[in-house]
Amino acid sequence: MDTLTASLGMVSDFSPSEALQTEETKDYFVEKNGIRFAGTHLIIDLWGATNLDDPAHIDEILRNAAIETGATILHGHFHHFQPNGGVSGVLVLAESHVSIHTWPEKAYAALDIFVCGACDPYLAIPVLKRGFLPERVQLAEHRRGMQA
């Protein structure tokens, strides 16, 4: 690893799917209950959570969560802050992104999962619960790009 990469953080070793290279152009907007929109954005707070200071563990859990939604991972990057051990990271998806910011000293993590198309961000919640064992989960949903 070169000096620049080491100072910026950890880049996920996960490679994007080859499906992207063969996939036809698609309209990733979805329609549910008569409403057309770009995708679902979940804002997730994990309280009383564990394993919040290990970038490799966080990378693995977020990759598994993204795959569970049906998304295609393009790139990941995670930064480990010192001395408190918090981690900020993002997975860039063909369908949007997953991001996390952790405060291990508060046993708290803030996550975003935004996916478009047929992906279901709610399928990531059990993966996050298994990986971080939170005592409490707060969740908010926002539908992005709603069309009149």
Tab-separated table of C-alpha atoms in Angstrom, residues 11-133:
chain	number	residue	atom	x	y	z
A	11	VAL	CA	-10.058	0.874	0.040
A	12	SER	CA	-12.348	-2.131	-0.143
A	13	ASP	CA	-10.887	-5.047	-2.084
A	14	PHE	CA	-14.321	-5.947	-3.437
A	15	SER	CA	-14.611	-5.756	-7.242
A	16	PRO	CA	-17.663	-4.629	-9.200
A	17	SER	CA	-19.833	-7.177	-10.897
A	18	GLU	CA	-19.108	-8.069	-14.497
A	19	ALA	CA	-22.841	-7.691	-15.076
A	20	LEU	CA	-22.316	-3.941	-15.424
A	21	GLN	CA	-20.290	-4.438	-18.578
A	22	THR	CA	-23.003	-6.452	-20.322
A	23	GLU	CA	-26.124	-4.808	-18.937
A	24	GLU	CA	-28.387	-2.864	-21.267
A	25	THR	CA	-29.420	0.709	-20.470
A	26	LYS	CA	-32.322	0.527	-18.033
A	27	ASP	CA	-34.763	2.941	-16.428
A	28	TYR	CA	-34.033	2.519	-12.725
A	29	PHE	CA	-37.032	4.547	-11.549
A	30	VAL	CA	-39.605	2.431	-9.748
A	31	GLU	CA	-43.339	2.620	-9.221
A	32	LYS	CA	-45.042	1.596	-5.983
A	33	ASN	CA	-48.670	2.232	-5.121
A	34	GLY	CA	-49.025	4.479	-8.163
A	35	ILE	CA	-46.054	6.685	-7.203
A	36	ARG	CA	-43.024	6.851	-9.495
A	37	PHE	CA	-39.647	7.689	-7.912
A	38	ALA	CA	-35.905	7.187	-8.278
A	39	GLY	CA	-35.322	5.041	-5.225
A	40	THR	CA	-35.611	4.485	-1.499
A	41	HIS	CA	-33.210	6.211	0.899
A	42	LEU	CA	-33.043	4.775	4.413
A	43	ILE	CA	-31.505	6.766	7.264
A	44	ILE	CA	-30.495	4.295	9.975
A	45	ASP	CA	-29.230	4.948	13.512
A	46	LEU	CA	-27.776	2.035	15.477
A	47	TRP	CA	-27.598	2.560	19.249
A	48	GLY	CA	-25.803	0.244	21.670
A	49	ALA	CA	-23.932	-1.227	18.706
A	50	THR	CA	-20.673	-3.207	18.686
A	51	ASN	CA	-17.767	-3.718	16.242
A	52	LEU	CA	-17.731	-0.037	15.280
A	53	ASP	CA	-13.951	0.464	15.329
A	54	ASP	CA	-12.861	-2.194	12.825
A	55	PRO	CA	-12.808	-0.982	9.187
A	56	ALA	CA	-12.421	-4.491	7.756
A	57	HIS	CA	-15.438	-5.787	9.734
A	58	ILE	CA	-17.515	-2.752	8.741
A	59	ASP	CA	-16.530	-3.214	5.086
A	60	GLU	CA	-17.603	-6.872	5.193
A	61	ILE	CA	-20.949	-6.159	6.877
A	62	LEU	CA	-21.804	-3.290	4.538
A	63	ARG	CA	-20.841	-5.367	1.468
A	64	ASN	CA	-23.074	-8.210	2.660
A	65	ALA	CA	-25.899	-5.747	3.353
A	66	ALA	CA	-25.570	-4.137	-0.093
A	67	ILE	CA	-25.544	-7.517	-1.833
A	68	GLU	CA	-28.625	-8.565	0.137
A	69	THR	CA	-30.523	-5.541	-1.260
A	70	GLY	CA	-29.724	-6.723	-4.788
A	71	ALA	CA	-27.241	-3.910	-5.462
A	72	THR	CA	-23.985	-4.054	-7.430
A	73	ILE	CA	-20.904	-2.765	-5.578
A	74	LEU	CA	-18.558	-0.587	-7.620
A	75	HIS	CA	-16.094	0.719	-5.019
A	76	GLY	CA	-15.568	0.972	-1.272
A	77	HIS	CA	-13.472	3.258	0.908
A	78	PHE	CA	-13.181	3.312	4.715
A	79	HIS	CA	-11.197	5.666	6.955
A	80	HIS	CA	-10.218	4.748	10.534
A	81	PHE	CA	-9.956	7.793	12.805
A	82	GLN	CA	-7.460	7.894	15.650
A	83	PRO	CA	-7.365	8.055	18.631
A	84	ASN	CA	-11.098	7.342	19.205
A	85	GLY	CA	-11.314	4.579	16.576
A	86	GLY	CA	-14.364	5.796	14.668
A	87	VAL	CA	-14.801	4.783	11.032
A	88	SER	CA	-16.310	6.679	8.114
A	89	GLY	CA	-16.886	4.782	4.922
A	90	VAL	CA	-18.841	4.438	1.736
A	91	LEU	CA	-19.733	1.793	-0.792
A	92	VAL	CA	-20.503	3.251	-4.197
A	93	LEU	CA	-23.178	1.151	-5.863
A	94	ALA	CA	-24.363	1.008	-9.448
A	95	GLU	CA	-27.734	1.746	-7.838
A	96	SER	CA	-26.415	4.575	-5.536
A	97	HIS	CA	-24.580	4.177	-2.186
A	98	VAL	CA	-24.236	2.883	1.370
A	99	SER	CA	-22.423	5.066	3.913
A	100	ILE	CA	-21.514	4.789	7.593
A	101	HIS	CA	-20.063	6.997	10.316
A	102	THR	CA	-19.301	5.387	13.687
A	103	TRP	CA	-18.711	6.662	17.196
A	104	PRO	CA	-17.472	3.565	19.088
A	105	GLU	CA	-17.108	5.579	22.312
A	106	LYS	CA	-20.889	6.210	22.137
A	107	ALA	CA	-21.754	2.735	20.720
A	108	TYR	CA	-23.481	4.630	17.889
A	109	ALA	CA	-23.448	4.361	14.102
A	110	ALA	CA	-25.201	6.497	11.473
A	111	LEU	CA	-25.878	4.832	8.115
A	112	ASP	CA	-27.466	5.736	4.785
A	113	ILE	CA	-28.658	3.193	2.281
A	114	PHE	CA	-29.927	4.662	-0.980
A	115	VAL	CA	-30.820	2.271	-3.786
A	116	CYS	CA	-32.821	2.621	-6.961
A	117	GLY	CA	-34.449	0.166	-9.305
A	118	ALA	CA	-35.571	-3.214	-8.018
A	119	CYS	CA	-33.217	-3.144	-4.993
A	120	ASP	CA	-34.857	-3.370	-1.557
A	121	PRO	CA	-32.891	-1.505	1.154
A	122	TYR	CA	-34.981	-3.072	3.914
A	123	LEU	CA	-33.287	-6.415	3.199
A	124	ALA	CA	-30.059	-4.897	4.592
A	125	ILE	CA	-31.486	-4.362	8.093
A	126	PRO	CA	-31.127	-7.987	9.342
A	127	VAL	CA	-27.528	-8.049	8.036
A	128	LEU	CA	-26.730	-4.844	9.943
A	129	LYS	CA	-28.351	-6.201	13.093
A	130	ARG	CA	-26.300	-9.420	12.939
A	131	GLY	CA	-23.076	-7.547	12.213
A	132	PHE	CA	-23.344	-4.747	14.784
A	133	LEU	CA	-25.723	-6.232	17.413
